[in-house]
Short mmCIF file of C-alpha atoms in Angstrom, two decimals:
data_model
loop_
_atom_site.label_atom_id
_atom_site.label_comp_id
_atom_site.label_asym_id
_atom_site.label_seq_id
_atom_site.Cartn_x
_atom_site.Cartn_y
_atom_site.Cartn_z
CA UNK A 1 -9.73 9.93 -16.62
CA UNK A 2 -11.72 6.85 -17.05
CA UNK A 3 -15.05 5.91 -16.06
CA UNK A 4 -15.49 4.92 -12.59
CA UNK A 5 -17.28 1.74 -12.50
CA UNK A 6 -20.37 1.19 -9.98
CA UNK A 7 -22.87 -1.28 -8.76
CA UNK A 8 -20.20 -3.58 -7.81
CA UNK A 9 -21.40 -4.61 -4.39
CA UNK A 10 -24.67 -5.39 -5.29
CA UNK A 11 -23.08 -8.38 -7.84
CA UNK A 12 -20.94 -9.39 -4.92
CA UNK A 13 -23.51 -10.31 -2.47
CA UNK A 14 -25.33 -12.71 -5.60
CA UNK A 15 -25.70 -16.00 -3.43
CA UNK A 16 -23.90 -18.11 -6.31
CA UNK A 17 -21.46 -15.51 -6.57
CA UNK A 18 -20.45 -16.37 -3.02
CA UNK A 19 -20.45 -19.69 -3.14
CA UNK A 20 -18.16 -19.57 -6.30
CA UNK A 21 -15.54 -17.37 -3.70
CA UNK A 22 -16.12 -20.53 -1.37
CA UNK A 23 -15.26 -22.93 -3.97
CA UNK A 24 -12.07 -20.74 -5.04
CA UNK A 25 -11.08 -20.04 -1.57
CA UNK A 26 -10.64 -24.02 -0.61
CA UNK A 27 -8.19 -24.67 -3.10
CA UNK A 28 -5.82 -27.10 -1.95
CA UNK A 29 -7.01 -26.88 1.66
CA UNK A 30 -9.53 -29.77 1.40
CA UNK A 31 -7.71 -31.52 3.87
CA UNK A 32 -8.48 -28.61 7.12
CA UNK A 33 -11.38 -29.71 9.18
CA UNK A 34 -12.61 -25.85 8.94
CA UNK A 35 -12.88 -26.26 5.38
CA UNK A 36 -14.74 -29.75 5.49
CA UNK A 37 -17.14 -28.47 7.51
CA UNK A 38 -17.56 -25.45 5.24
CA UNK A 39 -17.66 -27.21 2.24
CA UNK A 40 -20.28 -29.73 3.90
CA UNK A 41 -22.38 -27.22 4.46
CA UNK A 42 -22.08 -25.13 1.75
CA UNK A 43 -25.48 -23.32 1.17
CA UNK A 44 -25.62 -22.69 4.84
CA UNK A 45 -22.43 -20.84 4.97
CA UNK A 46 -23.31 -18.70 1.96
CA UNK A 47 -25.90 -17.52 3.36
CA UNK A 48 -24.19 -16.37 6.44
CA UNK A 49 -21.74 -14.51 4.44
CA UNK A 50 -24.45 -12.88 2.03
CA UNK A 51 -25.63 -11.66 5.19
CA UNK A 52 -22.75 -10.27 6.51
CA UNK A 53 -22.13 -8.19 3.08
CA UNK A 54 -25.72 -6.66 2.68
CA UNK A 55 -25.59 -5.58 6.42
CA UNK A 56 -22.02 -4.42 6.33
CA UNK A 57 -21.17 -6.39 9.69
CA UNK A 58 -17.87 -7.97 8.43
CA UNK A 59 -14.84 -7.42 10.42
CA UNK A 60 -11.12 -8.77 9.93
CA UNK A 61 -10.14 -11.45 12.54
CA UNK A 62 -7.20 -11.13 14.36
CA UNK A 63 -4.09 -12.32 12.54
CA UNK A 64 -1.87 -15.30 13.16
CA UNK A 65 1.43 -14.42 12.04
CA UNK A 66 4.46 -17.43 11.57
CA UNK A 67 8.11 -16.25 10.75
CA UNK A 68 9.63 -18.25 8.01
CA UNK A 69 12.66 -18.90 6.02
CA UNK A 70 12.94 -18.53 2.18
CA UNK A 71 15.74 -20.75 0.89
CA UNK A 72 15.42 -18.71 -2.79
CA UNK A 73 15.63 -15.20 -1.60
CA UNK A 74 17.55 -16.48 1.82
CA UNK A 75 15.37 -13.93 4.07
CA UNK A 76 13.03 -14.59 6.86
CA UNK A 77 9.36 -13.95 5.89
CA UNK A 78 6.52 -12.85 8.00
CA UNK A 79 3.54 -14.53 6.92
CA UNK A 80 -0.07 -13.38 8.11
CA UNK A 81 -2.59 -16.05 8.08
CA UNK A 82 -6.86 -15.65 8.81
CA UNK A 83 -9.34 -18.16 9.12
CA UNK A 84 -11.13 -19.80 5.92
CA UNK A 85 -13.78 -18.59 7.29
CA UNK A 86 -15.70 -16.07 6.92
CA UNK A 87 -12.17 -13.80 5.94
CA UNK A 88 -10.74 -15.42 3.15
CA UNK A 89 -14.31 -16.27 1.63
CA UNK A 90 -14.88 -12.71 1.81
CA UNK A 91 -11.14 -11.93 0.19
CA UNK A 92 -11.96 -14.45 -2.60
CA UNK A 93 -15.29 -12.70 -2.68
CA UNK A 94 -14.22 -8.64 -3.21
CA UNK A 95 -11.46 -9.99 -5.72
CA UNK A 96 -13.47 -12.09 -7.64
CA UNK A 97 -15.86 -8.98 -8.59
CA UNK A 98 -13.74 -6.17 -8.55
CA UNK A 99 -10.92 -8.04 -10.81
CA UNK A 100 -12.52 -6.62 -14.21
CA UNK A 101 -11.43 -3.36 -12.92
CA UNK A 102 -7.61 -4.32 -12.06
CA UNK A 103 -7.19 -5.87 -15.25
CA UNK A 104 -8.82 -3.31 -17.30
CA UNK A 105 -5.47 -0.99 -17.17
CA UNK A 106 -3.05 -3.53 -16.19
CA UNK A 107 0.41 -3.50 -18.36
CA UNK A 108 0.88 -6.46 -20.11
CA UNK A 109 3.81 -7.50 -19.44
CA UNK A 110 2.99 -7.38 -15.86
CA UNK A 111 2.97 -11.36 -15.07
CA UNK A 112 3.28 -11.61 -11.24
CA UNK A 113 0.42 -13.48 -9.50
CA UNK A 114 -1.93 -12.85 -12.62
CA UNK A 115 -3.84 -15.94 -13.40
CA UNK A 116 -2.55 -16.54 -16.93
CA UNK A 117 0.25 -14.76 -17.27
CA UNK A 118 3.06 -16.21 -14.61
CA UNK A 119 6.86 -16.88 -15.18
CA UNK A 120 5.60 -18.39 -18.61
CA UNK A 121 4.82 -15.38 -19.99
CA UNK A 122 7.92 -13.57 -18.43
CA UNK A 123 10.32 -16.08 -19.78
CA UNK A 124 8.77 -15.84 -23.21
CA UNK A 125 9.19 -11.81 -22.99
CA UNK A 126 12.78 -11.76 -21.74
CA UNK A 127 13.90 -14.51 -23.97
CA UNK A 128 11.85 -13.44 -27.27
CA UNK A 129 13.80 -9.71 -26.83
CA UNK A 130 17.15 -11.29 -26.46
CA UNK A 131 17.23 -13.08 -29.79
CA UNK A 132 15.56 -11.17 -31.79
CA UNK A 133 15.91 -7.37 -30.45
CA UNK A 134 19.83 -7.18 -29.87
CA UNK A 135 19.27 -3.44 -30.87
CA UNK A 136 17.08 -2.52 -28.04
CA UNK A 137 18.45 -5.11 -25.11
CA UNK A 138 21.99 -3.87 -25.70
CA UNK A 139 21.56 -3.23 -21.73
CA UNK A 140 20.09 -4.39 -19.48
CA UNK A 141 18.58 -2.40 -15.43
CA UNK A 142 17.36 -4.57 -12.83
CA UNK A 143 15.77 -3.14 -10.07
CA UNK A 144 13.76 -4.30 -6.87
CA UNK A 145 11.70 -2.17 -4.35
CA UNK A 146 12.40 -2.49 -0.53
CA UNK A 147 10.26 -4.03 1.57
CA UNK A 148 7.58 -3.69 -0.85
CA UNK A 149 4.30 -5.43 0.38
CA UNK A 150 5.34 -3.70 3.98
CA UNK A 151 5.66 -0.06 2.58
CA UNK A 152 2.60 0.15 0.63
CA UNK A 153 0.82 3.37 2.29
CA UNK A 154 -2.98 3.00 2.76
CA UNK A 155 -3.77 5.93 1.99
CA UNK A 156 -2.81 6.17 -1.55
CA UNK A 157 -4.00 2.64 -2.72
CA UNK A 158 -7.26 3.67 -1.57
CA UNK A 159 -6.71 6.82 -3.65
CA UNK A 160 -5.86 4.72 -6.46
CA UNK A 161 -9.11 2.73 -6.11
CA UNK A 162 -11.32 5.73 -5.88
CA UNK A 163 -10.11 6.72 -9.73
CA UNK A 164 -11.77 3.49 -10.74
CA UNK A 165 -14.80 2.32 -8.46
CA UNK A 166 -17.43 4.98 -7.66
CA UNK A 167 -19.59 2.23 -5.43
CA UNK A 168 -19.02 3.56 -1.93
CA UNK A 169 -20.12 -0.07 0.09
CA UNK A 170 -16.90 -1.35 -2.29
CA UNK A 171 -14.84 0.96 -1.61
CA UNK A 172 -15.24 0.90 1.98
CA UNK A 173 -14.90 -3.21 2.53
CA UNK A 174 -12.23 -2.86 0.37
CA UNK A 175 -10.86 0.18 3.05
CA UNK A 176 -11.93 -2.50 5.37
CA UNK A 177 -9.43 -5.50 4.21
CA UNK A 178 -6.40 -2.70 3.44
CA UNK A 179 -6.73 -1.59 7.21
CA UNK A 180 -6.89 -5.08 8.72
CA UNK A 181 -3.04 -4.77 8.91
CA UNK A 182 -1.49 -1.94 10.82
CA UNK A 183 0.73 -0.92 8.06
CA UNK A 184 1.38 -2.08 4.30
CA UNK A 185 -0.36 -5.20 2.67
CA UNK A 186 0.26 -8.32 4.65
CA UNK A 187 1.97 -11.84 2.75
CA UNK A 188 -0.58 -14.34 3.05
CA UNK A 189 -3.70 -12.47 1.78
CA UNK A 190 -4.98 -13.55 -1.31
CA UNK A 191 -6.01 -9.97 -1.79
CA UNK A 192 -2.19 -9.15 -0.76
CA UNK A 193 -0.71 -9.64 -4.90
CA UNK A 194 -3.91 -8.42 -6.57
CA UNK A 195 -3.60 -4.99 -4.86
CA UNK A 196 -0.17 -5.09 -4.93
CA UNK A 197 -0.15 -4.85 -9.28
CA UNK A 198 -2.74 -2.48 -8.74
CA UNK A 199 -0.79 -0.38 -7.04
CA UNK A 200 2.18 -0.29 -9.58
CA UNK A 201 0.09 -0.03 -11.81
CA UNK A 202 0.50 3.71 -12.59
CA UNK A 203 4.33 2.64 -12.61
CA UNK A 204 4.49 0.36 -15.61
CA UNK A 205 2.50 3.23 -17.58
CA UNK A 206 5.27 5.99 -16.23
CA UNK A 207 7.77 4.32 -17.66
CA UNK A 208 6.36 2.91 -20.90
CA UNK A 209 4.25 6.17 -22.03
CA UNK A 210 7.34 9.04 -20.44
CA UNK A 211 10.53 7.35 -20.26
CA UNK A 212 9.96 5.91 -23.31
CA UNK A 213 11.27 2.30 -22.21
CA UNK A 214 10.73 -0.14 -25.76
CA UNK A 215 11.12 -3.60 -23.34
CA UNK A 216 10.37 -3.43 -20.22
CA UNK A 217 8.87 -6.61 -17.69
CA UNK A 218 7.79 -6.62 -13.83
CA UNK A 219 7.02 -9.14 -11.63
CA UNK A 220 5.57 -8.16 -8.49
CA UNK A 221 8.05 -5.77 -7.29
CA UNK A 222 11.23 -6.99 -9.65
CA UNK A 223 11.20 -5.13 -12.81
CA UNK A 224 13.72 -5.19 -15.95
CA UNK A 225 14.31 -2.95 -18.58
CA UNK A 226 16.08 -2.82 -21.88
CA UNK A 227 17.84 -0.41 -24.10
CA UNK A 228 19.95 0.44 -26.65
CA UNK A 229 21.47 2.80 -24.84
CA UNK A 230 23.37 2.75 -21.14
CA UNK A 231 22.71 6.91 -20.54
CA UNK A 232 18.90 6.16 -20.83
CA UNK A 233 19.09 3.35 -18.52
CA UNK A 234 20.96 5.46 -15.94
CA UNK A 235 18.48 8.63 -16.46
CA UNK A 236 15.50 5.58 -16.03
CA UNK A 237 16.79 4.91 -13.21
CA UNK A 238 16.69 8.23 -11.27
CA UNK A 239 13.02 9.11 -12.80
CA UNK A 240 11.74 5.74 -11.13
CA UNK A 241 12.96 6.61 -8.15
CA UNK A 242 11.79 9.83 -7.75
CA UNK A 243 8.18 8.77 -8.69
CA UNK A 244 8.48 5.86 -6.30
CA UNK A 245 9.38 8.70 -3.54
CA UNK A 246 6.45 9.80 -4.06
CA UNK A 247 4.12 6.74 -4.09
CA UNK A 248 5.54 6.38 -0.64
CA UNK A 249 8.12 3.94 -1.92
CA UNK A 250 11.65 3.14 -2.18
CA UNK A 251 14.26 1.47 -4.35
CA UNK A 252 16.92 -1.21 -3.31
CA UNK A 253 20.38 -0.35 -4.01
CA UNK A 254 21.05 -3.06 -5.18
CA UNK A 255 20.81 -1.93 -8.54
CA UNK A 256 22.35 -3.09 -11.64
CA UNK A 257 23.10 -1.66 -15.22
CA UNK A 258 25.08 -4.29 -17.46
CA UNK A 259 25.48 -5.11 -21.04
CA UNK A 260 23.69 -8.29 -21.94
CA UNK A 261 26.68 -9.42 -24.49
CA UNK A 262 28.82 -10.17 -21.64
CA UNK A 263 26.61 -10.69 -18.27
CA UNK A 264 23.94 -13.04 -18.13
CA UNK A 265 20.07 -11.82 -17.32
CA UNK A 266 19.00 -13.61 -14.16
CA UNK A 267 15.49 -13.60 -14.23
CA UNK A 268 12.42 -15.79 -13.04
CA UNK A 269 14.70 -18.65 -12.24
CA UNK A 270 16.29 -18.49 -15.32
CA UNK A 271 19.74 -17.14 -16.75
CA UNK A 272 19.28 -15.38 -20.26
CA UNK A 273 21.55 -14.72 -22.75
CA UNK A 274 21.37 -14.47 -26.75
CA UNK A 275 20.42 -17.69 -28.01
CA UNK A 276 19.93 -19.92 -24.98
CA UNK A 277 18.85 -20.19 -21.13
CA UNK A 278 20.34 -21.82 -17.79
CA UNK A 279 18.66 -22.69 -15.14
CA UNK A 280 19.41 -20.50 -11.95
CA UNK A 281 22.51 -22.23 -10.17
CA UNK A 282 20.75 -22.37 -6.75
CA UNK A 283 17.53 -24.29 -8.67
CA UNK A 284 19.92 -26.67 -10.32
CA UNK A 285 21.38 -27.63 -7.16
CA UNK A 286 17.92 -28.13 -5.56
CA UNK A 287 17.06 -30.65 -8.84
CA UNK A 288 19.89 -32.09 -8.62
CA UNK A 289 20.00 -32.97 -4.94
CA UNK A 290 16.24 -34.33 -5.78
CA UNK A 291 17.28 -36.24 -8.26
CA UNK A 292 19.63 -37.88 -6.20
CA UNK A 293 17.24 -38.67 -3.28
CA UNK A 294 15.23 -40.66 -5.92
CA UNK A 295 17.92 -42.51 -7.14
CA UNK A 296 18.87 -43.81 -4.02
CA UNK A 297 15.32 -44.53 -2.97
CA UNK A 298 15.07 -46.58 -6.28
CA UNK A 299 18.33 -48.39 -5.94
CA UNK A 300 17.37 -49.07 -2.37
CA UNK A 301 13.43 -50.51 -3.48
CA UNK A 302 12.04 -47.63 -0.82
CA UNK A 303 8.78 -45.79 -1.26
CA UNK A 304 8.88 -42.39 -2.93
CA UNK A 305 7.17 -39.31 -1.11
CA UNK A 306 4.58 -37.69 -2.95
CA UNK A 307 6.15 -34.26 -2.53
CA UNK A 308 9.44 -35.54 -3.82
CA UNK A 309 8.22 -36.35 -6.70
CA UNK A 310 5.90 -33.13 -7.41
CA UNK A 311 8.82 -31.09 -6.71
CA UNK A 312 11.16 -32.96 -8.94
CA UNK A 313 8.44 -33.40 -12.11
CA UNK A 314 7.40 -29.60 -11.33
CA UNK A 315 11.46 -28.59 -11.52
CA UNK A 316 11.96 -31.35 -14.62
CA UNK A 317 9.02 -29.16 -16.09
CA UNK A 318 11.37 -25.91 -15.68
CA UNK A 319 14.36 -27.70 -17.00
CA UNK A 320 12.42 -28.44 -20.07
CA UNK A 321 12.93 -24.34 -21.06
CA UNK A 322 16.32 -24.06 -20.74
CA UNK A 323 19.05 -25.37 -22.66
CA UNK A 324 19.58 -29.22 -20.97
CA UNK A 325 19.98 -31.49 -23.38
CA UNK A 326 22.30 -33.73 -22.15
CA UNK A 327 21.67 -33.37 -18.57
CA UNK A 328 17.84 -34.36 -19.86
CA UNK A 329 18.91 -37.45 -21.38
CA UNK A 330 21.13 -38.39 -18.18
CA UNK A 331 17.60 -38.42 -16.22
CA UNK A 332 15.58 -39.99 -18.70
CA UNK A 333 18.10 -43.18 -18.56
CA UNK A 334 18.27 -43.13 -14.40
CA UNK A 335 15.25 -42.48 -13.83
CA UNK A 336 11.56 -43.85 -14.71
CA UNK A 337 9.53 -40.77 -15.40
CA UNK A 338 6.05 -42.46 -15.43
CA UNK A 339 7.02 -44.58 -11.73
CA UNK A 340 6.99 -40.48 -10.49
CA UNK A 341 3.75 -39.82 -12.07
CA UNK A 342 2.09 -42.92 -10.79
CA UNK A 343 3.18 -41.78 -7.38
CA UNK A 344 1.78 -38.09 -7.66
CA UNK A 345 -1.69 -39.49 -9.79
CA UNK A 346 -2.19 -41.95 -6.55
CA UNK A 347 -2.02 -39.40 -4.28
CA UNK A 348 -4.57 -36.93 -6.60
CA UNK A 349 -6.96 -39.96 -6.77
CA UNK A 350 -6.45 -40.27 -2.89
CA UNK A 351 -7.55 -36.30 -2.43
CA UNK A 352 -10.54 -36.91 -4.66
CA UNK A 353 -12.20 -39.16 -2.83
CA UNK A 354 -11.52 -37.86 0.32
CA UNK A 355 -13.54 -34.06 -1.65
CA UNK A 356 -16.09 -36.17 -3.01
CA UNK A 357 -16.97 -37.93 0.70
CA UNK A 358 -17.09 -34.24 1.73
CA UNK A 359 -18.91 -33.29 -0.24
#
């Protein structure tokens, strides 16, 4: 077993340690009074959290929870929400220092919610195995655990975080944040997708080190493997979900084991296959109904929203990895790239003078 790491909370409660977790923590939420006044008064509210951590007086607030709809996955999504502060300075504050010690054993081709890593580094994987390891992506096994964040017992993540931390004040704010939720890890925390890798973590290594899997990728809770052989898949498949049973976890069964000469991967957004990459159907028909709405507001001389055009350069950006050619060049001649950009760089300019009277 590895060495447990210690002194952890000590680095935590640094004063410019905290206010680095405020800075982080107000991301893209310069616009919420709370945060303004925060912000305004920066040293102030460090302090008040510094104290809160060396007297072990924090508490979770109560949640607000919103129901919404996911037009990608088509489900309904219950989201839990806290205040900025002091809860998601404090989140932004245990993560921060103990995030040496999730990415320490972390698989690397784990790329969900890891800063760095992302759908680039998926996409790379997936499509770097396809062209030029036909041997061992003969077939392919998708596979997706149910109700994931929801089912996460608390009892054995805290298990799994006693193997690596030995500071007992970490170990017990951390015990703190898990049980702020009644039951599994709630969608909305920041802490939420950090513990939820953690947690697989042990996974990834199962089925690298003892089922011998040569190409294997997870995102969050949607993995993919590859082999050269269909029998291995199928044997993969029970293993996983017998040690899944018994991480308190369970598989969809919605399973599927194909050959990737004749089906297409769909993965990240993207469709593989050998030698080139779609875009997902239901993402093309989202571009393409954007690119539409822009047209028209161009033919028409109206004023294009600034989340239209985010949304359309961010999917354009997508498009760019897949194999568009043509329908590239049919955009490029309708529509004036840099008029979008001017619309999303006046709106930046506008947020950054509204942070810099804030601040």
């Amino acid at each position: 077993m590895p060495k447990r790491i210690g002194h952890l909370y000590e680095k935590m409660c640094e004063r410019e340690n905290i206010k680095q977790a405020i800075l982080c923590a107000a991301q893209n939420k310069h616009k919420r009074k709370e945060v303004k006044y925060v912000l305004g008064h920066i040293d102030e509210f460090a302090g008040k959290i510094q104290c809160m951590l060396k007297n072990q007086s924090y508490k979770p607030s109560k949640y607000r929870i919103r129901t919404i709809y996911d037009s990608r996955s088509k489900k309904y999504r219950q989201i839990c929400s806290l205040p900025f502060y002091p809860d998601q300075i404090v989140f932004w504050c245990v993560i921060n220092t103990i995030k040496p010690v999730i990415m320490r054993g972390m698989y690397e081709w784990c790329c969900g919610s890891v800063p760095g890593r992302g759908i680039k580094l998926g996409y790379r994987a997936v499509k770097r195995w396809l062209d030029c390891d036909w041997k061992n992506t003969k077939y392919c096994l998708k596979l997706d655990i149910h109700h994931f964040y929801q089912s996460v017992p608390h009892d054995k993540l805290m298990a799994a975080f006693h193997h690596k931390i030995k500071d007992a004040k970490m170990l017990q704010l951390i015990k703190t944040v898990i049980d702020s939720s009644p039951e599994g890890l709630p969608i909305g925390n920041y802490t939420s997708q950090w513990f939820a890798n953690f947690y697989l973590e042990p996974l990834d290594h199962y089925i690298k080190q003892d089922l011998h899997i040569k190409r294997y990728v997870r995102y969050v809770d949607d993995m993919v493997l590859f082999s050269h052989s269909k029998k291995q898949l199928h044997k993969a498949l029970k293993a996983i979900t017998e040690y899944l049973k018994g991480m308190g976890l369970t598989l969809k069964g919605n399973y599927q084991i194909f050959p990737t000469k004749s089906r297409a991967v769909d993965f990240l957004g993207f469709q593989f296959r050998r030698g080139y990459v779609k875009l997902r159907k239901s993402d093309f028909l989202r571009l393409y109904r954007q690119y539409r709405k822009i047209r028209k507001c161009l033919k028409h001389m109206k004023q294009i929203q600034f989340k239209t055009a985010a949304g359309f350069i961010s999917r354009l950006g997508q498009l760019k990895h897949c194999n568009s050619y043509w329908f590239r060049q049919r955009i490029s001649k309708n529509i004036n790239i840099i008029v979008l950009k001017r619309v999303i760089a006046d709106e930046s300019k506008r947020q950054c003078k509204t942070c810099g009277a804030i601040i």
